[in-house]
Short mmCIF file of C-alpha atoms in Angstrom, two decimals:
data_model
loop_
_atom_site.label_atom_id
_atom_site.label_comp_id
_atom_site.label_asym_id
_atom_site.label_seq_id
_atom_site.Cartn_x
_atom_site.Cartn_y
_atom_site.Cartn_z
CA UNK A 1 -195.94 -4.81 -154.95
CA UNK A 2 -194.88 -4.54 -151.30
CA UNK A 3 -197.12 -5.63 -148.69
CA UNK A 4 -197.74 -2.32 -147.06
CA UNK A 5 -199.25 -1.09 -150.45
CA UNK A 6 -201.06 -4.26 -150.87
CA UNK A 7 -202.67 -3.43 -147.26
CA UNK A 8 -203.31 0.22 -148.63
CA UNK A 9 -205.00 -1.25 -151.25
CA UNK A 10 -207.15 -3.63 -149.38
CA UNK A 11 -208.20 -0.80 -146.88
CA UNK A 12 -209.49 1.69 -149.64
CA UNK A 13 -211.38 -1.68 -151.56
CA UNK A 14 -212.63 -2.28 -147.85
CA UNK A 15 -214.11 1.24 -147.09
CA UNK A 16 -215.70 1.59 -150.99
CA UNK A 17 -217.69 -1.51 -150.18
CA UNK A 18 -218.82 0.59 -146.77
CA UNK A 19 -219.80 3.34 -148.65
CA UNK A 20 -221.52 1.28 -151.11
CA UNK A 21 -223.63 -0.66 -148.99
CA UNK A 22 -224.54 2.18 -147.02
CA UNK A 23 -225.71 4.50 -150.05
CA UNK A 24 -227.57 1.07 -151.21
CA UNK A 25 -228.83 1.36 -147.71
CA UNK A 26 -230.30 4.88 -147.50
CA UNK A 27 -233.84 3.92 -148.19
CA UNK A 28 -233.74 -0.53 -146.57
CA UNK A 29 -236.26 -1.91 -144.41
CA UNK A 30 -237.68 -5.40 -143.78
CA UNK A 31 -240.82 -5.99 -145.78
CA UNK A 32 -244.04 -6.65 -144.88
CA UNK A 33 -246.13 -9.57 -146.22
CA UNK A 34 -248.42 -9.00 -149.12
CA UNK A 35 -251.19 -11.70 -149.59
CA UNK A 36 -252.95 -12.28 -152.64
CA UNK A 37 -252.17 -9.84 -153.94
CA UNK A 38 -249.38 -9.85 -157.86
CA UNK A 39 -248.36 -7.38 -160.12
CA UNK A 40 -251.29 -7.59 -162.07
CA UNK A 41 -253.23 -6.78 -159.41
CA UNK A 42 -255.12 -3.44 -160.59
CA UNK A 43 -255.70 -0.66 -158.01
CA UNK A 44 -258.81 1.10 -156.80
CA UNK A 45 -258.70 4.65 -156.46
CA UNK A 46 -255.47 5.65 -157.86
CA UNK A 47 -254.02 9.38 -157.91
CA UNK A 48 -255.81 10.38 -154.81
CA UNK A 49 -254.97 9.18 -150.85
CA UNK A 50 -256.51 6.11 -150.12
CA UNK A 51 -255.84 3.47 -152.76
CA UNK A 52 -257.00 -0.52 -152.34
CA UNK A 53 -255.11 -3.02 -153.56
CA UNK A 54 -256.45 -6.68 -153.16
CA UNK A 55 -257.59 -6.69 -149.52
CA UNK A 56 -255.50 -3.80 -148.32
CA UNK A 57 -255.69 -0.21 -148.39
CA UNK A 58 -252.62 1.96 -148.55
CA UNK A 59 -253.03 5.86 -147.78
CA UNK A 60 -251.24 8.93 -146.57
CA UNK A 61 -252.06 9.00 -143.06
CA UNK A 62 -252.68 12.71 -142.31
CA UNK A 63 -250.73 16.32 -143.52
CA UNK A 64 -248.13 17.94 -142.25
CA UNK A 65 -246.44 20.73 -143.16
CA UNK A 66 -244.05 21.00 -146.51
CA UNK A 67 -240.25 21.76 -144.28
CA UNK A 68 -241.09 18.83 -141.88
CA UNK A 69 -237.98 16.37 -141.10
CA UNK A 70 -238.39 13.67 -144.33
CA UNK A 71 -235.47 11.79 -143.51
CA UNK A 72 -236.07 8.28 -144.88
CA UNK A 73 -237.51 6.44 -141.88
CA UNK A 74 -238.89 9.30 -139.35
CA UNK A 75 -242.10 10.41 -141.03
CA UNK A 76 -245.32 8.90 -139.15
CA UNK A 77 -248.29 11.55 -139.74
CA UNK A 78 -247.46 12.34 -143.96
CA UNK A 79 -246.08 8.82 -144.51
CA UNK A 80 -247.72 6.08 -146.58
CA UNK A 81 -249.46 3.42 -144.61
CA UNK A 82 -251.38 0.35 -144.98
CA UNK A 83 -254.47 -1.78 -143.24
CA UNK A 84 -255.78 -4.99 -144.17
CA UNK A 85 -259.83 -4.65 -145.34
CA UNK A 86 -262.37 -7.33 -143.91
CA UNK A 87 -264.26 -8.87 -146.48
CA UNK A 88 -267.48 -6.13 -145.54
CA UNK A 89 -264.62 -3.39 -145.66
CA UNK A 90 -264.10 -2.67 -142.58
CA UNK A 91 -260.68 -2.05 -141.30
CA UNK A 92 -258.98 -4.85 -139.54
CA UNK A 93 -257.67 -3.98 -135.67
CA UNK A 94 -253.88 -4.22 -135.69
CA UNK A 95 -253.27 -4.47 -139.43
CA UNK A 96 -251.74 -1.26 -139.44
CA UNK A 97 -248.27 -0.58 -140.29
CA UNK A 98 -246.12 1.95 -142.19
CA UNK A 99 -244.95 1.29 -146.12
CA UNK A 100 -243.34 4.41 -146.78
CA UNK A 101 -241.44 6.05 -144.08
CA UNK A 102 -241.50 10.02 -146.07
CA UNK A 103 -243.81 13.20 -146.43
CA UNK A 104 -246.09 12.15 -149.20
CA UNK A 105 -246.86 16.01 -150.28
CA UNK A 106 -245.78 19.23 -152.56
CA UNK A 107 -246.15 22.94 -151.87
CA UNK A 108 -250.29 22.16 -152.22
CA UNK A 109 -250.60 19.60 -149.22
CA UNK A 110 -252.30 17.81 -151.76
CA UNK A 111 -250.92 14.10 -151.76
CA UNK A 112 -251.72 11.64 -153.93
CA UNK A 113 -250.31 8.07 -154.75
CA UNK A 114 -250.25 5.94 -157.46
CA UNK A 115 -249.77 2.11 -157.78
CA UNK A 116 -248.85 0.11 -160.15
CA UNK A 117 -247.32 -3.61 -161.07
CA UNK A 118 -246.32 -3.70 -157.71
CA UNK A 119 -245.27 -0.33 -156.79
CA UNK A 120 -246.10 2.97 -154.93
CA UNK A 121 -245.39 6.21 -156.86
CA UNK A 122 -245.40 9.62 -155.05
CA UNK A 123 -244.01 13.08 -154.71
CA UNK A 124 -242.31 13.86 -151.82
CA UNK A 125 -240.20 17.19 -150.40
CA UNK A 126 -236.41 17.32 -151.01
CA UNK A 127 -234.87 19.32 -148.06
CA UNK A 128 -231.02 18.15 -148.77
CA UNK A 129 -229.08 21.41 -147.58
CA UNK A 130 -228.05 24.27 -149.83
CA UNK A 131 -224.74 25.33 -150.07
CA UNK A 132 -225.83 27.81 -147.49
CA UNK A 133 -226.52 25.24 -145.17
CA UNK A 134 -230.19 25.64 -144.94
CA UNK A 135 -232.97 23.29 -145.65
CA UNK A 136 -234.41 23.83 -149.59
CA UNK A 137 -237.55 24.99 -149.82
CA UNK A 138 -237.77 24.09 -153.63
CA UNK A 139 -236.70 20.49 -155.01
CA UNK A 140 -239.45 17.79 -155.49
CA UNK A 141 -238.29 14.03 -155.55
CA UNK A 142 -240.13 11.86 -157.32
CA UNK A 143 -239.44 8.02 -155.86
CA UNK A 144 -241.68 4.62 -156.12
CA UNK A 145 -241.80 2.12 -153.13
CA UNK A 146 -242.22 -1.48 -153.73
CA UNK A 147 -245.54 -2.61 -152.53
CA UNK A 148 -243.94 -4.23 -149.31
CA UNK A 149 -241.95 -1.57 -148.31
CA UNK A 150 -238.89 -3.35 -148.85
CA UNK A 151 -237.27 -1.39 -151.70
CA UNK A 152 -237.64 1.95 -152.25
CA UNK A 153 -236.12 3.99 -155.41
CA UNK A 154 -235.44 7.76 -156.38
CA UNK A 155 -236.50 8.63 -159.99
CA UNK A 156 -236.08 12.31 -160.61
CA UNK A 157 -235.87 15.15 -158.32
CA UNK A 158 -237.06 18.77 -160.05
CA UNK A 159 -237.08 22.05 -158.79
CA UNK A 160 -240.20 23.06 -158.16
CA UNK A 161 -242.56 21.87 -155.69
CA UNK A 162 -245.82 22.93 -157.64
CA UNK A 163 -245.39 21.95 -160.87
CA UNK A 164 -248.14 19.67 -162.05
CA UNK A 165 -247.24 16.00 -162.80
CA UNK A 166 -248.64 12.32 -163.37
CA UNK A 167 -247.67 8.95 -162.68
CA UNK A 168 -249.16 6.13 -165.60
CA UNK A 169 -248.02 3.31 -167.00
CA UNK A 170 -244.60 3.36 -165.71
CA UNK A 171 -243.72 6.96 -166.69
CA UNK A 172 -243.97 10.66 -165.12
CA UNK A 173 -245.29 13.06 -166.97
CA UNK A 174 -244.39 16.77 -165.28
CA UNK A 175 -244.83 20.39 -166.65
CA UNK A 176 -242.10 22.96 -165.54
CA UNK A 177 -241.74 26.45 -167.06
CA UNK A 178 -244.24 25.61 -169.42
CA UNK A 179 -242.02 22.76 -170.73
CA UNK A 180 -243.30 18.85 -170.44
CA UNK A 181 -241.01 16.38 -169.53
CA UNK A 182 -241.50 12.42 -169.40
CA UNK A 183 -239.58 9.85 -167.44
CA UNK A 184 -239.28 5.98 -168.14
CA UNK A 185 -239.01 5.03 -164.30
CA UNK A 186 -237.54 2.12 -165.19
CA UNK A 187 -234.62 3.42 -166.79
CA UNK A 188 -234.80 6.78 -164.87
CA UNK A 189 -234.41 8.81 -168.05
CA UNK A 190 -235.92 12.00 -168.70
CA UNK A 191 -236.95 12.82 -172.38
CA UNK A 192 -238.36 16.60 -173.37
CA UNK A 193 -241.58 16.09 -174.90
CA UNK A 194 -242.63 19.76 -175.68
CA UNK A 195 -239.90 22.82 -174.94
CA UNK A 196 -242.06 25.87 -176.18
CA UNK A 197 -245.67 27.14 -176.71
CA UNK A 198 -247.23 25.02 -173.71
CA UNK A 199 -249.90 26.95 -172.12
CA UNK A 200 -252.68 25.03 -170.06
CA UNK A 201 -252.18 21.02 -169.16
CA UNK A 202 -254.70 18.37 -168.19
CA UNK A 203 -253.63 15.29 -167.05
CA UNK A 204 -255.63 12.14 -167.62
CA UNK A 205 -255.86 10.34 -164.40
CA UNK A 206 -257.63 7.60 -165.16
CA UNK A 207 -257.87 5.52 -161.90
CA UNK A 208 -259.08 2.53 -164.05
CA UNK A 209 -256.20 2.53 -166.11
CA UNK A 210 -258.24 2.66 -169.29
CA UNK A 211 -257.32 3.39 -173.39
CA UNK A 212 -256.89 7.02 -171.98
CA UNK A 213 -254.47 6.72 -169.24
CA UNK A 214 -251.41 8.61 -169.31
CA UNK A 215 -252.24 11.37 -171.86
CA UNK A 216 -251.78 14.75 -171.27
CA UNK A 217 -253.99 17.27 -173.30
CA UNK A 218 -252.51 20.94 -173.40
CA UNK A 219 -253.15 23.55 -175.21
CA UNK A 220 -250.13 25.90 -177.68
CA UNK A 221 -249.69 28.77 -179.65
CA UNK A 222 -248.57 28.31 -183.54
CA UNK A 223 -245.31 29.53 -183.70
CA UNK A 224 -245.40 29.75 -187.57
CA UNK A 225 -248.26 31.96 -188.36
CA UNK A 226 -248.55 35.27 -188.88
CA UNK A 227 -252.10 36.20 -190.03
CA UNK A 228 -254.08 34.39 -187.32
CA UNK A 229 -252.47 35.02 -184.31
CA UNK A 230 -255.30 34.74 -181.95
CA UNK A 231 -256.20 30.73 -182.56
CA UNK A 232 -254.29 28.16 -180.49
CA UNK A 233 -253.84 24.43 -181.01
CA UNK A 234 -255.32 21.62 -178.77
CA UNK A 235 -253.05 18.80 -178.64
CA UNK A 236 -252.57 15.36 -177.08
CA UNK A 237 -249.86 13.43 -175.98
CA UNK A 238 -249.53 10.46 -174.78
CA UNK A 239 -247.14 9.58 -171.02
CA UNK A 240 -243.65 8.28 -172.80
CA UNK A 241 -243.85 11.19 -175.24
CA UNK A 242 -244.24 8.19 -178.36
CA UNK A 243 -248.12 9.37 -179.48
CA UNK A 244 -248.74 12.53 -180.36
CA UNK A 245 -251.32 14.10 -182.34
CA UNK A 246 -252.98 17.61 -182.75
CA UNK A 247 -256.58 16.93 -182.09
CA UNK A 248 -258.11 20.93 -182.78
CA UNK A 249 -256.31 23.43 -185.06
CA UNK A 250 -257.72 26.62 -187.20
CA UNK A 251 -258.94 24.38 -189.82
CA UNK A 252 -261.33 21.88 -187.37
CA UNK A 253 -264.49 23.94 -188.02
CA UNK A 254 -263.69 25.16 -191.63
CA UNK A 255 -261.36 24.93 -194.32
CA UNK A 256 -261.45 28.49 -195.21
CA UNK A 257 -258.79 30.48 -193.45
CA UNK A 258 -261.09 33.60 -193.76
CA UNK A 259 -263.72 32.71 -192.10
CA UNK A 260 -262.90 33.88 -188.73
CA UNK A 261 -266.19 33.30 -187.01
CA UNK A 262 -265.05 29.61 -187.21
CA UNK A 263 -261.27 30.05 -185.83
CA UNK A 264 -260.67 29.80 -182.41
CA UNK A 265 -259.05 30.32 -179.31
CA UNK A 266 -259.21 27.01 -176.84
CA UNK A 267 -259.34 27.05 -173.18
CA UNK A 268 -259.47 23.85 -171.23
CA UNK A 269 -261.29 23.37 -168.25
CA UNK A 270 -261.49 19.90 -166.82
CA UNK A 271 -262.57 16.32 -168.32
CA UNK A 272 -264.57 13.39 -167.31
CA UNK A 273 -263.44 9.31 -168.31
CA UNK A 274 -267.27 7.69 -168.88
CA UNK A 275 -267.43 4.37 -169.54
CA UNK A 276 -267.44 4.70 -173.58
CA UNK A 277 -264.96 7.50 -174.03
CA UNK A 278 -263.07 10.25 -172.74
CA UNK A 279 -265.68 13.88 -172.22
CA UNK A 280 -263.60 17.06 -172.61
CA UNK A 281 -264.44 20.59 -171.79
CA UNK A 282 -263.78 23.86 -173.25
CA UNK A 283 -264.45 27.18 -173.96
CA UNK A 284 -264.16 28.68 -177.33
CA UNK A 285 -263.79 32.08 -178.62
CA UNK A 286 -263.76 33.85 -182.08
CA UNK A 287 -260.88 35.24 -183.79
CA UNK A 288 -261.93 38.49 -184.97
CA UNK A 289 -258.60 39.68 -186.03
CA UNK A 290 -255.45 41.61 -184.15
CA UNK A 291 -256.00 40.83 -180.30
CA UNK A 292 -259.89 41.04 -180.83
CA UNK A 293 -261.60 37.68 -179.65
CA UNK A 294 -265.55 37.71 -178.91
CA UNK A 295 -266.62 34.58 -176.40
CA UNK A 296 -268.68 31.90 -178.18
CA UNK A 297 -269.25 29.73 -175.46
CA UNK A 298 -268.60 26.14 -173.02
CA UNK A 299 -268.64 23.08 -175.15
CA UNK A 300 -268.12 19.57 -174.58
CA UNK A 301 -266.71 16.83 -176.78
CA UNK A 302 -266.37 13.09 -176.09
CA UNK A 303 -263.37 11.25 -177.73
CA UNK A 304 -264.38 7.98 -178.22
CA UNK A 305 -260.68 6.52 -178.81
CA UNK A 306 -257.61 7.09 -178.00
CA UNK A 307 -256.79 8.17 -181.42
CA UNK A 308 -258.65 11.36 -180.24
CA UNK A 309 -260.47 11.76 -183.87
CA UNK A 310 -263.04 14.61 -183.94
CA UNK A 311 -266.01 15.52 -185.95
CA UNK A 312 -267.34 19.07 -185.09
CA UNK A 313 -271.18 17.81 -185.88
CA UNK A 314 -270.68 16.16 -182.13
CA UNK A 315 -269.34 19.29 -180.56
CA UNK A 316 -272.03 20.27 -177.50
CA UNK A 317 -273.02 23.29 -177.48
CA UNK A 318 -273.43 23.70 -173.12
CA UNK A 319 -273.33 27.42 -172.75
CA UNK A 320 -273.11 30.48 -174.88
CA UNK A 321 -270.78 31.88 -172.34
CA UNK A 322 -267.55 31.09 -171.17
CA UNK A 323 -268.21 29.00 -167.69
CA UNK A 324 -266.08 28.64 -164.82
CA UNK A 325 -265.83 26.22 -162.06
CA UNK A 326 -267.37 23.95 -163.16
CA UNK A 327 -268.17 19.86 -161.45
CA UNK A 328 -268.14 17.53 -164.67
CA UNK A 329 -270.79 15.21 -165.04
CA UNK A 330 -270.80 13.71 -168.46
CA UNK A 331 -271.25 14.14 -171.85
CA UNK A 332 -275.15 13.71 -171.48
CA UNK A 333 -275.63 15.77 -168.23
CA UNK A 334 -273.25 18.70 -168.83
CA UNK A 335 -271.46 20.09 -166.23
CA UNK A 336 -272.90 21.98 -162.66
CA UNK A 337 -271.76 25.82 -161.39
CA UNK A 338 -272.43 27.08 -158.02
CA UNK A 339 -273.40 30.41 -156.74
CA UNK A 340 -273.57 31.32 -153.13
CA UNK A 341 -276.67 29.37 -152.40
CA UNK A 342 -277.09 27.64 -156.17
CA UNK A 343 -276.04 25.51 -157.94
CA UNK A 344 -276.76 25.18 -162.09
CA UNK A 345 -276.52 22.63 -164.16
CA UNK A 346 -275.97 23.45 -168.07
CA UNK A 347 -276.60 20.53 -170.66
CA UNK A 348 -276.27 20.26 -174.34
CA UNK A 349 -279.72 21.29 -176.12
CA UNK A 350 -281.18 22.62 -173.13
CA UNK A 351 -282.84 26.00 -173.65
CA UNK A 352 -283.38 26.53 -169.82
CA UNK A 353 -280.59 26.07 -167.53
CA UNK A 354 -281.91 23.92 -164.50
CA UNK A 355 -281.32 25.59 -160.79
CA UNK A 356 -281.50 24.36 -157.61
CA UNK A 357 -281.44 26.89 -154.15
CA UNK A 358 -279.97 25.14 -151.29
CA UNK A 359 -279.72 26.63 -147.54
CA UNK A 360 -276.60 28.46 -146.90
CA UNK A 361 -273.44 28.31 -148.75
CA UNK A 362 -271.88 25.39 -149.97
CA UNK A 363 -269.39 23.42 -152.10
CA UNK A 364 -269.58 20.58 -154.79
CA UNK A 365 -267.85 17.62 -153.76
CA UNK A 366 -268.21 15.09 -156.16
CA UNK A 367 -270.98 13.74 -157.89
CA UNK A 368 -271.30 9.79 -158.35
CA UNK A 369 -273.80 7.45 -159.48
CA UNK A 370 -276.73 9.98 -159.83
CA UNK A 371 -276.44 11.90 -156.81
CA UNK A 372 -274.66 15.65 -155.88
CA UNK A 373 -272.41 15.51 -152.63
CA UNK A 374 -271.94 18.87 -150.99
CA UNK A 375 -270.53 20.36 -147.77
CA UNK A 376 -270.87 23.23 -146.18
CA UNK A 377 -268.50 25.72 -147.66
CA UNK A 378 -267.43 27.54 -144.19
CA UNK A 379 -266.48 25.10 -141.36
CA UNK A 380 -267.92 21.93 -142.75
CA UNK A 381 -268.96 19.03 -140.99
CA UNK A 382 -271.48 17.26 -142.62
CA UNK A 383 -271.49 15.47 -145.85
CA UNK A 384 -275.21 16.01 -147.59
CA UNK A 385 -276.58 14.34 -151.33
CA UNK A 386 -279.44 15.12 -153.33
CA UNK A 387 -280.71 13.42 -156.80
CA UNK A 388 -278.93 15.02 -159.39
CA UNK A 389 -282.12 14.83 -161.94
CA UNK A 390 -284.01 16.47 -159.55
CA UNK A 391 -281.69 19.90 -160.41
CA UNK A 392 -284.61 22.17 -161.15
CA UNK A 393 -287.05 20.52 -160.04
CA UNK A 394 -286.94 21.11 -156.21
CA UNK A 395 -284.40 18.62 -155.05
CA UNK A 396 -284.09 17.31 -151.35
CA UNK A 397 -281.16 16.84 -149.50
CA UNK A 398 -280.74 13.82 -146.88
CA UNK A 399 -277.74 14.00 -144.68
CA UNK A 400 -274.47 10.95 -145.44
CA UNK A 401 -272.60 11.68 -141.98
CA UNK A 402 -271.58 14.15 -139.71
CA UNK A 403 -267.94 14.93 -138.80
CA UNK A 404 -265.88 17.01 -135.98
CA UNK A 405 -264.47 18.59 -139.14
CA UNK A 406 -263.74 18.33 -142.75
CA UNK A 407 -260.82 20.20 -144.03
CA UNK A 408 -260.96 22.64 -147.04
CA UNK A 409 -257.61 23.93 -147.81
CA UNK A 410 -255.85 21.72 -150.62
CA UNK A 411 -258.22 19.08 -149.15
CA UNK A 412 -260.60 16.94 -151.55
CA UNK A 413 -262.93 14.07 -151.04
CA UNK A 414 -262.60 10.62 -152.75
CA UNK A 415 -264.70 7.80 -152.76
CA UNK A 416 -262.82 3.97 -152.73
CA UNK A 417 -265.37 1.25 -152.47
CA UNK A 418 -267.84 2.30 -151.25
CA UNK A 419 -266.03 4.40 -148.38
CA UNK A 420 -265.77 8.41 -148.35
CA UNK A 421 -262.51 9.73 -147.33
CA UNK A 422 -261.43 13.06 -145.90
CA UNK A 423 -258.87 14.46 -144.39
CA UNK A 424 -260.37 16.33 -140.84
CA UNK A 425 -260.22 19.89 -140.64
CA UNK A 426 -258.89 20.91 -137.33
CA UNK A 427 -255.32 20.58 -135.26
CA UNK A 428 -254.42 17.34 -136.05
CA UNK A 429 -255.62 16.62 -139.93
CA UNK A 430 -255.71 12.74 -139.85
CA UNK A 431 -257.67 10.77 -142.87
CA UNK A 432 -261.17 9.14 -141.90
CA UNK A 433 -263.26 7.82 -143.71
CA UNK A 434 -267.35 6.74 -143.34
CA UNK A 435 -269.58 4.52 -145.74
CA UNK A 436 -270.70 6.27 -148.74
CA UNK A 437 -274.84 4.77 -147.39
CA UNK A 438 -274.38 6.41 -144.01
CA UNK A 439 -272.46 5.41 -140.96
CA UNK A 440 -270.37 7.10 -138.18
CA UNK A 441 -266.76 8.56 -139.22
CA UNK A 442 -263.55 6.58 -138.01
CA UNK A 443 -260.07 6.96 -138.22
CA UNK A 444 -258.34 5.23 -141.03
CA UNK A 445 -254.24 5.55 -139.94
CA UNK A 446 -252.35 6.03 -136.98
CA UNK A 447 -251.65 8.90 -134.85
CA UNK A 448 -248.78 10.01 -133.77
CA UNK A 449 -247.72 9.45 -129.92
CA UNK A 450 -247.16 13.55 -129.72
CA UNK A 451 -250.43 13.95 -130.95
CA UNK A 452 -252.30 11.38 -128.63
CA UNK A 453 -250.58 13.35 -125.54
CA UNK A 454 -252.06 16.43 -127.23
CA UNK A 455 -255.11 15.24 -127.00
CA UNK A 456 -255.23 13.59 -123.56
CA UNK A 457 -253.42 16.90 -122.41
CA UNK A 458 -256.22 19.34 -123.52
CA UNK A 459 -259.14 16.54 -122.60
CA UNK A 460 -257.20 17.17 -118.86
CA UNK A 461 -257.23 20.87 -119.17
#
């Protein structure tokens, strides 16, 4: 071998290394440090914004819109950040800095992370040009960040950006053209868990990572049966695709094929992890024959393992109508619906379904430890409570706090230790938070320096 292919040879091994080290580059930074905190460490308030891990909190810091620049390192206002907590909870001066340097949204604008044995899972926008040159408006990465920032990981990318999807126990679990896909993100492969018949999803987020974590209940239509064409199939599965088992068929109220009146069609409508099992609720309706159904009601059902066993003597029986809507409460205290100015509450053996009348119109924002939270539903800025067992019985609101602005739009409250957080509801849409007893808002992240000058600009106006 002459020595001018020998230096050939040496060039090209040369600029392969470059290449290498810079694609192993794309997503480097220097870590931060991360104090008492392993990969055992279990998180509080997973799957929504804020999330508390040891003594810090890491959260999205405000929303921007879907097509903003997510080049790994430039997001400030949608990226993940982190504060250290005080040992009362408040937020420690100067503790802030940014973890994840990318748009932590989908189409929705409704972020949510998820940690777990020492890293940060999240959904972020793929804009990687077309072969048109423009920015895509479709593809979804999926991608995990190590808990100090320092290493940061792609593990799928899909193309949708509203598809719904769940991070749990190392896997993502997704649901795209009524398909459901999981994901080892260890090994970054994809298996097809369901390919046909998948109607309605719920994902089990449970925050506490509990026996139900990770499963995914959906509902499907037989595709081998002719004479009963109206009943559908509840079934549950669990994140990796391993577990599976069909919890309600046409034979889970009778064993006579016949007797329509107890043959149904399922519809899911939301589910609540209690301390001693896992509440689901539904609406049923009859198979009459042909494309004939007649409603038979809102029912509950609590699974009290994860082997999702049921015994239709413990169905409840919560409305003889098909509800919609609906807050869940529990398996003992039903579910509440609102009206304009109302809000009901339906409960299993109840013959009278209690109703409150509040002043003006108003949303539901979550209900915790005995006690309805509610907003206003136009322009909110105050967070209000009122007992929930005093539903019917002339209950009286006292006011939590009082904001600039809450936001609405894709925009939901959650509750981390003690703290409510919310995203604000005017120009700038930065997370606060306030104490869950009462206290004055405050700022949880960082804003941007174009948004500060914003601010001073129109204060100078």
């Amino acid at each position: 071998m002459n020595k001018k292919l020998i230096a050939v040879l040496i060039c090209l091994v040369m600029l392969s290394a470059v290449m290498l080290s810079a694609c192993g580059n794309k997503f480097k930074q220097n870590p931060v440090s991360v104090d008492g905190v392993s990969n055992d460490t279990v998180a509080e308030g997973n799957y929504g914004r804020a999330v508390k891990l040891g003594k810090y909190l890491y959260f999205v810091n405000g929303v921007v819109s879907v097509d903003v620049d997510n080049t790994f390192g430039k997001p400030e206002k949608s990226a993940i950040w982190r504060v250290t907590l005080a040992d009362d909870g408040s937020i420690i001066s100067d503790s802030r800095v940014r973890i994840v340097p990318k748009n932590v949204l989908d189409s929705s604008s409704k972020p949510s992370i998820y940690i777990y044995k020492g890293w940060i899972y999240y959904a972020t926008p793929n804009l990687e040009l077309t072969t048109a040159g423009e920015p895509n408006t479709t593809r979804l990465d999926f991608m995990r960040t190590t808990i100090d920032g320092a290493k940061t990981e792609v593990i799928t990318t899909i193309t949708s950006r509203s598809a719904n999807y769940m991070f749990a126990n190392g896997y993502l679990v997704y649901n795209l053209n009524n398909a459901l896909y999981s994901v080892d993100c260890e090994s970054k492969k994809t298996t097809t868990i369901i390919d046909k018949n998948l109607s309605t999803t719920l994902f089990v987020m449970d925050e506490d990572g509990g026996a139900f974590a990770g499963y995914v209940l959906y509902l499907k239509t037989p595709s081998d049966d002719v004479q009963y064409k109206n009943y559908n199939e509840l079934v549950a599965v669990s994140v990796d695709g391993k577990t599976s088992k069909t919890v309600l068929t046409n034979t889970s109220y009778t064993s006579d094929l016949a007797d329509t009146k107890n043959i149904f069609q399922f519809g899911l409508l939301d589910y609540k992890v209690e301390a001693d099992g896992l509440t689901l609720f539904y609406t049923k309706a009859n198979v009459l024959g042909g494309s004939s159904t007649q409603t038979a009601g809102t029912y509950c059902y609590k699974f009290r393992s994860a082997d999702f066993a049921f015994d239709a003597a413990k169905e409840a029986h919560l409305s003889n109508t098909a509800l919609s809507g609906i807050i869940p409460i529990s398996y003992s205290e039903g579910v509440l619906v609102t009206g304009t100015n109302v809000v009901y509450q339906y409960k299993a053996a109840q013959n009278v379904v209690a109703k409150t009348v509040l002043e003006g119109s108003f949303k539901v924002c979550f209900v915790l430890d005995g006690k309805v939270y509610y907003s206003e539903s136009s322009s909110p800025k105050n967070l209000y409570a009122f007992e929930l067992d005093k539903v019917g019985t002339g209950a009286v609101a006292e006011k939590i706090f009082k904001a600039e602005s809450i936001g609405t739009t894709g925009i939901t409250m959650e509750v981390v230790d003690g703290y409510v957080y919310y995203v604000d509801g005017g120009t700038y849409k930065y997370l606060y938070r306030a104490r869950l007893s009462g206290s004055d808002v405050e700022l949880v992240g960082k804003m941007t320096a174009e948004d500060v000058k914003a601010i001073e600009d129109a204060k100078n106006k």
